[in-house]
Coordinates of C-alpha atoms and ligand atoms in Angstrom, one line a residue:
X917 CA 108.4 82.6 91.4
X918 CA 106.0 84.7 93.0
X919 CA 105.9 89.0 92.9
X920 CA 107.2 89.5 96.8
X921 CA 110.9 87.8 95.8
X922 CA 110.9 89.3 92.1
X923 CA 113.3 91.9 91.5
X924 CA 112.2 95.5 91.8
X925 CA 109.8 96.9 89.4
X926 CA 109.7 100.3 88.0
X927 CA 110.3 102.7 91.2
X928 CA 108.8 105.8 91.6
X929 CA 112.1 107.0 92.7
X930 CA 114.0 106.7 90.3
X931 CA 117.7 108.2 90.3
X932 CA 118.5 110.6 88.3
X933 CA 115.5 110.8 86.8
X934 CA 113.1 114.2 87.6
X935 CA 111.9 112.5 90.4
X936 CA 115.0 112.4 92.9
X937 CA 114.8 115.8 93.2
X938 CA 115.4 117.7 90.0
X939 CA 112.8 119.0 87.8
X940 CA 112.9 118.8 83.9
X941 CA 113.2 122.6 84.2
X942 CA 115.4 122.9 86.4
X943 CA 118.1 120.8 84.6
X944 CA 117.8 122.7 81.5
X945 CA 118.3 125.4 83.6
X946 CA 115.2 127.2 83.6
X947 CA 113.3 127.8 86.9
X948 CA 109.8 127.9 86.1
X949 CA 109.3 127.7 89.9
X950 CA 105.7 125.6 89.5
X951 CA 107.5 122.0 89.7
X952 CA 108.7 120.7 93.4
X953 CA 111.5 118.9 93.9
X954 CA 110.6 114.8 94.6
X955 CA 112.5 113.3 97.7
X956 CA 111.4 110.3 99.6
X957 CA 108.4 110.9 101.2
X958 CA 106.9 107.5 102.3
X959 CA 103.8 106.6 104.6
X960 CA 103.4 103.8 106.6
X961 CA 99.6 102.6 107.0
X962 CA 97.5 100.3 108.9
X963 CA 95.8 97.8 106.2
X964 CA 93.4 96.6 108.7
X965 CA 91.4 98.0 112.2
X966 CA 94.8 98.5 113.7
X967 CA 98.1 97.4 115.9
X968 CA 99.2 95.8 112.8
X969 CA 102.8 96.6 114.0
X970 CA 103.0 100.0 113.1
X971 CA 105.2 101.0 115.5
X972 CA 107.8 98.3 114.6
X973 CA 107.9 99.0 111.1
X974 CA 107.9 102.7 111.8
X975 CA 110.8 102.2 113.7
X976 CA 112.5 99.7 111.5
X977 CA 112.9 102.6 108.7
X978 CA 113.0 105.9 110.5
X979 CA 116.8 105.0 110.6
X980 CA 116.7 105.6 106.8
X981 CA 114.8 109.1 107.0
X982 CA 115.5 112.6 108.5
X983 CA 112.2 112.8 109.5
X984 CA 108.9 110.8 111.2
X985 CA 106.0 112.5 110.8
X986 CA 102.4 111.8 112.7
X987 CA 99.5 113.0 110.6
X988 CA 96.2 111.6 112.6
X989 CA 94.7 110.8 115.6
X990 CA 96.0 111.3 119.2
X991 CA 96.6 109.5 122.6
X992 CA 94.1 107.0 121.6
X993 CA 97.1 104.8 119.4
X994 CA 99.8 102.7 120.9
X995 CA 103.5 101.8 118.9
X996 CA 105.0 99.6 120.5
X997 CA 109.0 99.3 119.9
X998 CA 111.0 96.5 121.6
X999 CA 115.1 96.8 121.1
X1000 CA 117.7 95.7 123.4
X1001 CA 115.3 94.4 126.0
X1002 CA 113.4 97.5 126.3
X1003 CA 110.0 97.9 125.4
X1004 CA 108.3 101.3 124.5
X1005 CA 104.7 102.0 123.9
X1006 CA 104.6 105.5 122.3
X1007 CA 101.2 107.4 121.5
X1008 CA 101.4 111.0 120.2
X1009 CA 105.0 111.3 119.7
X1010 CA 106.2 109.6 116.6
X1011 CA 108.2 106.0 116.7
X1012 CA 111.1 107.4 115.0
X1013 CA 112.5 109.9 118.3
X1014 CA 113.8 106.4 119.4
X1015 CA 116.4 106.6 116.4
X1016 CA 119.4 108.9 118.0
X1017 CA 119.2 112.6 115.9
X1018 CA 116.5 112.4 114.2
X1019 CA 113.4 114.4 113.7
X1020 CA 109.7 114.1 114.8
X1021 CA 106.5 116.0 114.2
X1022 CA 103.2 115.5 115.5
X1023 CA 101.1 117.5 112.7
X1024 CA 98.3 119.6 112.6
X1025 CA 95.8 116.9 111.7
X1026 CA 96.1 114.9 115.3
X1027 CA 94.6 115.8 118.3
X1028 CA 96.8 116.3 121.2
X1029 CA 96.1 116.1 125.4
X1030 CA 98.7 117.9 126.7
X1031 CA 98.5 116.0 130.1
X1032 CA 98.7 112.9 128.3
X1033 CA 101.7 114.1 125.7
X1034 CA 103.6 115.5 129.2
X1035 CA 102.9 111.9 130.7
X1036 CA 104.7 110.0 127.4
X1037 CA 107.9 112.6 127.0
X1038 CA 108.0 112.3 131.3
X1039 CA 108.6 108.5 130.2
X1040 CA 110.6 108.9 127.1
X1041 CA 113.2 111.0 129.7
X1042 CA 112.9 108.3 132.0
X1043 CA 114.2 105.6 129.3
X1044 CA 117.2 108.3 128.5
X1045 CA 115.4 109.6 125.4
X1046 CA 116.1 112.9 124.6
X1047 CA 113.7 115.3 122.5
X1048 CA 115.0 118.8 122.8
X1049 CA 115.7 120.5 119.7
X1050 CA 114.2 116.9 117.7
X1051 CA 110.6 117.3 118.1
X1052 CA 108.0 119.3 116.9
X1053 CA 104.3 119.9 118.0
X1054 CA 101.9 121.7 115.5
X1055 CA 101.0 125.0 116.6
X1056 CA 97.5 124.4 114.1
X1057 CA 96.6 120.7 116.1
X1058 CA 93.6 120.9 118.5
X1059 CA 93.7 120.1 122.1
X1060 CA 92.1 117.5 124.4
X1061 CA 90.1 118.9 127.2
X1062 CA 88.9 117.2 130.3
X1063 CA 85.4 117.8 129.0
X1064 CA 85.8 116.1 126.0
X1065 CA 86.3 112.6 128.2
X1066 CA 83.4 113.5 129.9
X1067 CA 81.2 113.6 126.9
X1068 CA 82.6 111.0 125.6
X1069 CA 81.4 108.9 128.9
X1070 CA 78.3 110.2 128.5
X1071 CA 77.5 109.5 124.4
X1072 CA 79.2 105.7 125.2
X1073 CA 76.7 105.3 127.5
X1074 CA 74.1 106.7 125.9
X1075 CA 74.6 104.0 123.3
X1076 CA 74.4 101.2 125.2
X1077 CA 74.6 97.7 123.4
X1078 CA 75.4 99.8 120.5
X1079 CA 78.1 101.6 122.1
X1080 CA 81.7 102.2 119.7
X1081 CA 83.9 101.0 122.4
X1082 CA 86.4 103.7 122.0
X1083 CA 89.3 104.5 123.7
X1084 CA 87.7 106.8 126.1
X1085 CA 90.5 109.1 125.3
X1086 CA 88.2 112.3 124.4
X1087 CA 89.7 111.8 120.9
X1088 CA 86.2 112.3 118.8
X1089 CA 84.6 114.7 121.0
X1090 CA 87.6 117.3 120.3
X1091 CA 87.2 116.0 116.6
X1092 CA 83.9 117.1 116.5
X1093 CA 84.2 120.7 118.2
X1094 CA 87.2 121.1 115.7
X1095 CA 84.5 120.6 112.8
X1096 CA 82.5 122.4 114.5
X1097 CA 84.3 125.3 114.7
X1098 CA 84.8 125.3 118.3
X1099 CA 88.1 123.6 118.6
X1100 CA 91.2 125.7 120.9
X1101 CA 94.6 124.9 119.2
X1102 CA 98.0 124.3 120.6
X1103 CA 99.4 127.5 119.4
X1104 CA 96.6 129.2 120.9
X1105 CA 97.6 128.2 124.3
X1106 CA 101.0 129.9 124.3
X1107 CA 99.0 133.0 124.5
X1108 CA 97.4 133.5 128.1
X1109 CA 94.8 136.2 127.6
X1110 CA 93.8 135.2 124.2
X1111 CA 93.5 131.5 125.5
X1112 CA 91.3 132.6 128.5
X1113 CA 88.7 134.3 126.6
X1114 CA 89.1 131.5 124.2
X1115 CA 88.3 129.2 126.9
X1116 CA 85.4 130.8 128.4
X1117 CA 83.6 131.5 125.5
X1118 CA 84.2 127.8 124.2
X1119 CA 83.0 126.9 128.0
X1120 CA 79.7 129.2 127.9
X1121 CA 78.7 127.7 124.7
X1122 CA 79.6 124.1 125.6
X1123 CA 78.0 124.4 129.2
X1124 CA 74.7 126.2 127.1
X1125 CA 74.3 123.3 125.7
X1126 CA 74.8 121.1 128.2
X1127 CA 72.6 122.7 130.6
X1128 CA 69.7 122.4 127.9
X1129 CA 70.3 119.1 126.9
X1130 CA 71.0 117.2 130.3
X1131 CA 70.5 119.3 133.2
X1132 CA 74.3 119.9 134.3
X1133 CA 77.3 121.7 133.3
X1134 CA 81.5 120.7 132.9
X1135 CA 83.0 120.8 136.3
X1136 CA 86.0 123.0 134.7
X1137 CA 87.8 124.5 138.1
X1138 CA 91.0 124.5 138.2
X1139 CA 91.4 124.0 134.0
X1140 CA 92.7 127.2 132.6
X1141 CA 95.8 127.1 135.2
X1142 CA 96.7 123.5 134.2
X1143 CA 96.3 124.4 130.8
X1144 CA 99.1 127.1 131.1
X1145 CA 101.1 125.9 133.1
X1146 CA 101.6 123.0 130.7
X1147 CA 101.7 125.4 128.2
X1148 CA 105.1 127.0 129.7
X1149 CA 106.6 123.2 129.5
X1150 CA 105.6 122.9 125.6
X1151 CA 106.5 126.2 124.4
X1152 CA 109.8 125.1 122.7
X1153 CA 108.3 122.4 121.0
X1154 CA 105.7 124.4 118.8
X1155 CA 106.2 124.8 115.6
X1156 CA 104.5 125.4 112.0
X1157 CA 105.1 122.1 111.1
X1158 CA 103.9 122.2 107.3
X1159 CA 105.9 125.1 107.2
X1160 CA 108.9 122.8 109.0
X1161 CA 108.6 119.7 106.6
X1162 CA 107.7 121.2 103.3
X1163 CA 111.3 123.2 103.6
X1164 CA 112.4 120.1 104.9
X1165 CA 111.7 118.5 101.9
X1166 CA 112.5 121.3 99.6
X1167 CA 116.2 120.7 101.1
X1168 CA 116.3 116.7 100.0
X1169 CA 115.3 116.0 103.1
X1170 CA 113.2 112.4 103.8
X1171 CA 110.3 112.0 105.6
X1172 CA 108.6 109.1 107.0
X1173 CA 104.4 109.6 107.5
X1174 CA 103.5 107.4 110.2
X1175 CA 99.9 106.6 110.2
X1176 CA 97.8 105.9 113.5
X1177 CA 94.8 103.2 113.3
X1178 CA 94.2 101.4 110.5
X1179 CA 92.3 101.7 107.3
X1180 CA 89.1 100.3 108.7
X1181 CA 89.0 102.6 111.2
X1182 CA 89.2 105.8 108.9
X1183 CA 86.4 108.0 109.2
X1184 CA 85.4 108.2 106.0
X1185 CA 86.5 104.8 104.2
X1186 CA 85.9 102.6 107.6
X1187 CA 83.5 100.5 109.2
X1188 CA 81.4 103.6 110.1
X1189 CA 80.2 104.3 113.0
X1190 CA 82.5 101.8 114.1
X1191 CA 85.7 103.8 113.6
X1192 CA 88.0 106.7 114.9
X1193 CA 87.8 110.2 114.2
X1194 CA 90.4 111.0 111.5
X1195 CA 91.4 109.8 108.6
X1196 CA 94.3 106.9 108.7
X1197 CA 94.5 106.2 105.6
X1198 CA 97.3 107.7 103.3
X1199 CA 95.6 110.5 102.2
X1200 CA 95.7 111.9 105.4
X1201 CA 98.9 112.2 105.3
X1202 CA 98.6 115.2 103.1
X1203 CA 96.1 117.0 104.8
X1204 CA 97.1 116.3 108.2
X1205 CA 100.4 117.2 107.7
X1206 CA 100.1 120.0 105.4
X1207 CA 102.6 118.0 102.6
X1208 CA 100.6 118.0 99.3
X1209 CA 100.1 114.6 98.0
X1210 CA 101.9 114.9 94.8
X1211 CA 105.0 114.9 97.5
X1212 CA 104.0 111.0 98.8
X1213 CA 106.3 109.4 96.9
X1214 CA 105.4 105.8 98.0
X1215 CA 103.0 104.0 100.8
X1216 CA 103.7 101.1 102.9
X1217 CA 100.6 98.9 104.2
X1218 CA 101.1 96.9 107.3
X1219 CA 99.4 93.8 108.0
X1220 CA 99.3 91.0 110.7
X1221 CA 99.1 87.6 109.5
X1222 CA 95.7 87.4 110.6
X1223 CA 93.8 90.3 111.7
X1224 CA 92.5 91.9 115.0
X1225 CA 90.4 94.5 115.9
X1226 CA 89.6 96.4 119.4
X1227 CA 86.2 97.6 120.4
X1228 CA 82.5 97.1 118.7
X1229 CA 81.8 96.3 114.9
X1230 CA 81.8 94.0 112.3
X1231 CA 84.7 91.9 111.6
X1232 CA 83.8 89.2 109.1
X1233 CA 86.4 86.8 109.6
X1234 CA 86.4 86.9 113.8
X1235 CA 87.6 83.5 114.8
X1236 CA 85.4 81.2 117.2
X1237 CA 85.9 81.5 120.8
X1238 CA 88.4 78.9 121.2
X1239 CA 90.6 80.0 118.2
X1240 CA 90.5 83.6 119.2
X1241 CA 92.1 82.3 122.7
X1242 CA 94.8 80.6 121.4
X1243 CA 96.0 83.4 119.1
X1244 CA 95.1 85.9 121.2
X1245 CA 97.5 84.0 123.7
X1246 CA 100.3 83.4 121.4
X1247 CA 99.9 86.7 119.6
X1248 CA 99.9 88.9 123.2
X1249 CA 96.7 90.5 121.4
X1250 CA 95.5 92.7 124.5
X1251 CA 95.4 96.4 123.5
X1252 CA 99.2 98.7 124.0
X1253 CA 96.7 101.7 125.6
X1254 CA 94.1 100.2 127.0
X1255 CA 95.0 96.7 127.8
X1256 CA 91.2 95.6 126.3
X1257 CA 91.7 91.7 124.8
X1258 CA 91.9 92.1 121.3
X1259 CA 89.2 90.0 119.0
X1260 CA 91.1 87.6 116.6
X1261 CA 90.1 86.8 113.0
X1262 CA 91.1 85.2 110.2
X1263 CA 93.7 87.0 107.4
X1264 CA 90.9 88.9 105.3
X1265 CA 91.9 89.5 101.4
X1266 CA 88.7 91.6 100.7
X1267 CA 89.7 94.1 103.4
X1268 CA 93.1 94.5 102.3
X1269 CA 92.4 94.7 98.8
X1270 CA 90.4 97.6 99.6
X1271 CA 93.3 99.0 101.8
X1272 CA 95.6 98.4 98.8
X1273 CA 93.1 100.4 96.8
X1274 CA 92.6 103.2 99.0
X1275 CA 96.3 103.6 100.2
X1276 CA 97.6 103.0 97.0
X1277 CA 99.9 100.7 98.8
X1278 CA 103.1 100.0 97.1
X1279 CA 104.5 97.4 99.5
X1280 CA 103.3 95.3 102.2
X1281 CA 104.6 94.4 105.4
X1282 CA 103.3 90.8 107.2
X1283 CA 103.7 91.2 110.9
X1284 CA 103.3 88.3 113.5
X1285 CA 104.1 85.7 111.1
X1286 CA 105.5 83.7 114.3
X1287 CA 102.3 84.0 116.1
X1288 CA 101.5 81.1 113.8
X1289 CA 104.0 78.9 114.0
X1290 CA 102.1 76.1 115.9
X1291 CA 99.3 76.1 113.3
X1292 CA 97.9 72.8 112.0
X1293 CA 95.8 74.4 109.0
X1294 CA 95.3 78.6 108.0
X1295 CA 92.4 79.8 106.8
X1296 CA 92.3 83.1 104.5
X1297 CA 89.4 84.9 103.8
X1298 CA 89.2 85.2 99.4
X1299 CA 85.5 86.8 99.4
X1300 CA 82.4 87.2 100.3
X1301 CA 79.2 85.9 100.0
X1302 CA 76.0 88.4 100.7
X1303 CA 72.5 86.6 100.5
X1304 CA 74.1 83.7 98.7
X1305 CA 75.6 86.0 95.7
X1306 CA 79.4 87.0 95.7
X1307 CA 80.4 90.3 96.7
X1308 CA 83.8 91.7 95.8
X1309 CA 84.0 94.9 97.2
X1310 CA 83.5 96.3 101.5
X1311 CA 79.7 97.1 102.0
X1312 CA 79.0 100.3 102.9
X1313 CA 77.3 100.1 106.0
X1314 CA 78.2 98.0 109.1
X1315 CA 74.9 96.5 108.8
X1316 CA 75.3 94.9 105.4
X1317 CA 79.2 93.8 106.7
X1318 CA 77.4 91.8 110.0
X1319 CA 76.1 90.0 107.4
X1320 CA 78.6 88.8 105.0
X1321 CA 79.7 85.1 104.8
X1322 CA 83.1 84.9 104.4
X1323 CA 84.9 82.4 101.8
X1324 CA 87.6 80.7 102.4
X1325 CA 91.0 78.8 101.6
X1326 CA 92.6 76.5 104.0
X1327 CA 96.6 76.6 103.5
X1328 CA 98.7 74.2 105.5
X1329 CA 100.8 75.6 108.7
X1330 CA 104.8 75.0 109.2
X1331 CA 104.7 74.1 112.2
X1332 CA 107.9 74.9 113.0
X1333 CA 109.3 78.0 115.0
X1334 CA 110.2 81.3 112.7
X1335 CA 110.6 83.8 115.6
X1336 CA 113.4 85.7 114.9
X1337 CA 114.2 84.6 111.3
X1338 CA 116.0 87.4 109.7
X1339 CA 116.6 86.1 105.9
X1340 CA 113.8 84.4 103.4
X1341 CA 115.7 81.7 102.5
X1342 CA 115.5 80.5 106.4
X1343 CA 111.6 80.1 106.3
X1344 CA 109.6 77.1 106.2
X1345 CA 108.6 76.4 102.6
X1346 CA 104.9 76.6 103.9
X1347 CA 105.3 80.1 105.7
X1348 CA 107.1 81.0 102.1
X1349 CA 103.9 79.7 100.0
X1350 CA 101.4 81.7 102.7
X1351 CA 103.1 84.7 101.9
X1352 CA 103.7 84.8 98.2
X1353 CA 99.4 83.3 97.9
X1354 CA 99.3 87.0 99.8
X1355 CA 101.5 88.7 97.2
X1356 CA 100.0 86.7 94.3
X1357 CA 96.1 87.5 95.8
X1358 CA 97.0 91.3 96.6
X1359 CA 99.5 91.5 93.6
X1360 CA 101.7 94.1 95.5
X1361 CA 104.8 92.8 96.8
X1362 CA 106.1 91.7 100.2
X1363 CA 108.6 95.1 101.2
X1364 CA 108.7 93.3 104.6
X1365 CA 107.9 90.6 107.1
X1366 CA 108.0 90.1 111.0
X1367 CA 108.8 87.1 113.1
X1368 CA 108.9 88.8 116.3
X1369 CA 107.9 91.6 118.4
X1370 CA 111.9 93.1 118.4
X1371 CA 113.6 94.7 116.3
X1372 CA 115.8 92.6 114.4
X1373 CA 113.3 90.1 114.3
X1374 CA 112.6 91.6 110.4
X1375 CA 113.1 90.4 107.2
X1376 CA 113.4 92.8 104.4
X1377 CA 113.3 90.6 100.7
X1378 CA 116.3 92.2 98.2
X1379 CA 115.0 93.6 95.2
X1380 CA 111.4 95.2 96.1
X1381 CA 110.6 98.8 96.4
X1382 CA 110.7 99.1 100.2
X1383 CA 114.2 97.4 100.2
X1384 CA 115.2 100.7 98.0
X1385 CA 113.8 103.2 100.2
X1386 CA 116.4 101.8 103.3
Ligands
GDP9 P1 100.6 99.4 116.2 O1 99.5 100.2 116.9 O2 100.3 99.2 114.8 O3 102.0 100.1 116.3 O4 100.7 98.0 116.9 P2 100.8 97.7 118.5 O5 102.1 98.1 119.0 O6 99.6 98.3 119.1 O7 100.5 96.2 118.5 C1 101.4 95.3 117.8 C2 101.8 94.3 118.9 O8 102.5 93.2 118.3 C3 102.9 94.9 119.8 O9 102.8 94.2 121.1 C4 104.2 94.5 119.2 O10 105.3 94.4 120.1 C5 103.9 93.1 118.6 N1 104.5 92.7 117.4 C6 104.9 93.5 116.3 N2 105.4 92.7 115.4 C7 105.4 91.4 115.9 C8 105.8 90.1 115.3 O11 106.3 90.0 114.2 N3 105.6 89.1 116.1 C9 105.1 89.1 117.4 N4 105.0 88.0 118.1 N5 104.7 90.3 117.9 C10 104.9 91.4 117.2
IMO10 P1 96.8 102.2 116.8 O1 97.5 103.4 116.2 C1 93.3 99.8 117.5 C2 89.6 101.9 118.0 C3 88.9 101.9 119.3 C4 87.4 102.0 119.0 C5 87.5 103.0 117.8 C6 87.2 104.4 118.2 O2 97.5 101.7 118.0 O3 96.7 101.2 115.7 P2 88.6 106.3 119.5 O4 89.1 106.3 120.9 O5 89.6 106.4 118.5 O6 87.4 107.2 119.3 O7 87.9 104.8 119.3 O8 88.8 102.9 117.3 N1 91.0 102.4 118.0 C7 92.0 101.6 117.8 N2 92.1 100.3 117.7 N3 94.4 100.5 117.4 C8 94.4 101.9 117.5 O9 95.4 102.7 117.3 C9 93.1 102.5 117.8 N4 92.7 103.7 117.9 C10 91.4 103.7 118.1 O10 89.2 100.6 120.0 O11 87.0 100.7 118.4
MG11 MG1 98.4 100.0 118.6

């Protein structure tokens, strides 16, 4: 019997134990006011570059929780959510506002355009989906300027052949002058005067250097009115969020962290400089959202069957030409934002190892399984090889990654159709055996697996941890 169809194991949520939400202290009655209160707080990660099927699973269990919660990134992601023949491609604003009633928040710790986030609730009205009084924008996140595209232009082309291959979103550029202390921030624009001189003094600096470095200045006419008149359509929305959530959670409240990119494309643990801007993996849940992490009280890690990635950088297991076609044709792997064709690789057990590890993931979900139904043979990446010698662990530097040779196991294919299977008994024996070789190889269980872009197109396995927290 493999881990993913084994009964639960120890939960970290245990009822009735100090971790559903009363301290030791409290139930003998004694407030010693330095132990918090532990209610579901779960985040959902990408295990690999990306579009793993975040959105799905996102949306799957925000029915479960009182609040979705984005912690990273900005405009530059893309969830897409298909239920009763409607599809939705959301960016900023968390997957769980589909679910009637409940909450969202888009954190501190993302970047937000407010153009762009104007563009995506214009569409979310269009589709009858209602936000007022349900969503909440961080007065502490930093905007997206026009300018911040612009440079972005510029440093991609700069770059040439080495060029990241980004989203051309502005998303790094408003990164960097929030590192660099030269970031404006939502809240900051729901005060006119303060936001002008903000503004021009952020301009004069910027243009400075500009004008030293290249010759020309930000064509900005025209910016500060946009800027407040959007400002007067977001006004209700802004929030403290950490403020928000943290008495949220003090409440009993649940809250679900959705994460944006994927775990190779965090900026610290990624395929740098191949990567985004913030940090996807779990941890960023804390600081992006202002929750501390001892309030995390489980992660989910999603997966695809087989992996993809979008834009420049290694990717060890990338399939041949041909291959790539085919399951970039069956898979519909072209890009929710930007439409780019995704590259298409083989499952890789070293990457996701190290996204167990760095997540701390407690339960996996396998999306796309269908994508390979008509599959003679599937290969799965078990190592690496570097110079000849096994290597067990990511290599630091996208150089050293290039250059890997991956090892791996052929399994057979089913070769028969699983979109839409709802219940593990109904899957091929050999679509069973891929998936519990993952589980046994990971050790983590399977919380969840996909066999179609909708929404009931899920199967969630009784007995495992993610099966408890829905
Ligand atoms: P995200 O960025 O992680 O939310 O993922 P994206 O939405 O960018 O990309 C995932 C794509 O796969 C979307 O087009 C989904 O509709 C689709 N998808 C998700 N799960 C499945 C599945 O199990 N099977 C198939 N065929 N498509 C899926
Ligand atoms: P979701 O949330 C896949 C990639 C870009 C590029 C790199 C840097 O839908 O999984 P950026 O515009 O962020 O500076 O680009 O990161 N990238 C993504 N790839 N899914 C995403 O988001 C991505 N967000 C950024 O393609 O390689
Ligand atoms: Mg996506």
């Amino acid at each position: 019997m493999s881990h993913w169809d084994l009964p639960q194991k120890a939960s970290r949520n245990i009822p009735g134990t100090i971790w559903s939400g009363q301290s030791a202290a409290s139930v003998r009655g004694v407030n010693l006011g330095t132990e918090k209160a532990r209610t579901k707080a779960i985040a959902v990660v990408g295990a690999q570059w990306g579009d793993e099927g975040k959105g799905k699973v996102v949306d799957y269990l925000a029915s479960s929780f009182d609040y979705t919660a984005r912690y990273a990134g900005g405009h530059n992601a893309g969830h897409t959510v298909i239920f009763n023949d409607h599809r939705y491609v959301l960016q900023l604003v968390p997957s769980g506002i589909l679910r009637p009633g409940k909450k969202a928040v888009i954190g501190p710790g993302t970047v937000v355009d407010p153009v762009a986030l104007l563009g995506e609730l214009e569409n979310l009205k269009k589709s009858s989906v209602d936000v007022r009084g349900r969503l909440f924008l961080s007065n502490r996140a930093h905007l997206i300027f026009p300018y911040h595209r612009e440079i972005e232009k510029a440093a991609e082309a700069a770059r040439g052949a080495s060029k990241i291959g980004t989203t051309a979103r502005g998303i790094g550029p408003a990164y960097e002058d929030k590192m660099s202390r030269r970031g404006i921030r939502v809240g900051e624009m729901l005060h006119p005067d303060c936001f002008r001189q903000k503004l021009e003094r952020v301009l004069a600096e910027k243009n400075a250097i500009s004008q030293a470095a290249y010759g020309q200045a930000f064509e900005t006419s025209g910016l500060l009115d946009n800027y407040l008149e959007i400002a007067a359509h977001m006004r209700g929305l802004v929030a403290d969020t950490a403020v928000l959530l943290n008495q949220a959670l003090d409440r009993g409240e649940t809250v679900l962290f959705e994460g944006a990119q994927g775990t190779m494309l965090d900026i610290d643990h990624g395929t740098y400089p191949y990567v985004t801007s913030s940090s996807a993996t779990s941890g960023g849940a804390a600081t992006g959202l202002g929750v501390a992490p001892t309030r995390v009280t489980g992660v989910v890690g999603v997966t695809k069957a087989y992996t993809t990635r979008v834009g420049s950088g290694p990717f060890p297991t990338e399939m041949p030409d041909l291959d790539a076609q085919e399951v970039r044709a069956r898979g519909n792997e072209f890009g929710a934002v930007t439409g780019r064709p995704r590259r298409c690789g083989w499952l890789d057990l070293v990457v996701l190892r190290y996204a167990k590890m760095l997540n701390g993931i407690d339960s996996l979900v396998v999306t796309k399984l269908d994508v390979f139904d008509a599959q003679a043979e599937i290969k799965v990446c078990t190592g690496y090889r570097l110079n000849g010698q096994p290597i067990t662990e990511v290599p630091a530097d996208s150089e050293t990654l290039a250059q890997v040779e991956p090892e791996y196991v052929t399994l057979p294919g089913w070769k028969t159709a699983t979109q839409g299977i709802r219940e593990v008994r109904d899957l091929p024996i050999a679509a069973r055996d891929y998936l519990s070789f993952l589980s046994d190889q990971l050790n983590v269980e399977i919380g969840m697996i996909s066999t179609g872009p909708e929404r009931d197109a899920t199967i969630v396995p009784r007995g495992t941890k993610l099966s408890s927290w829905i």
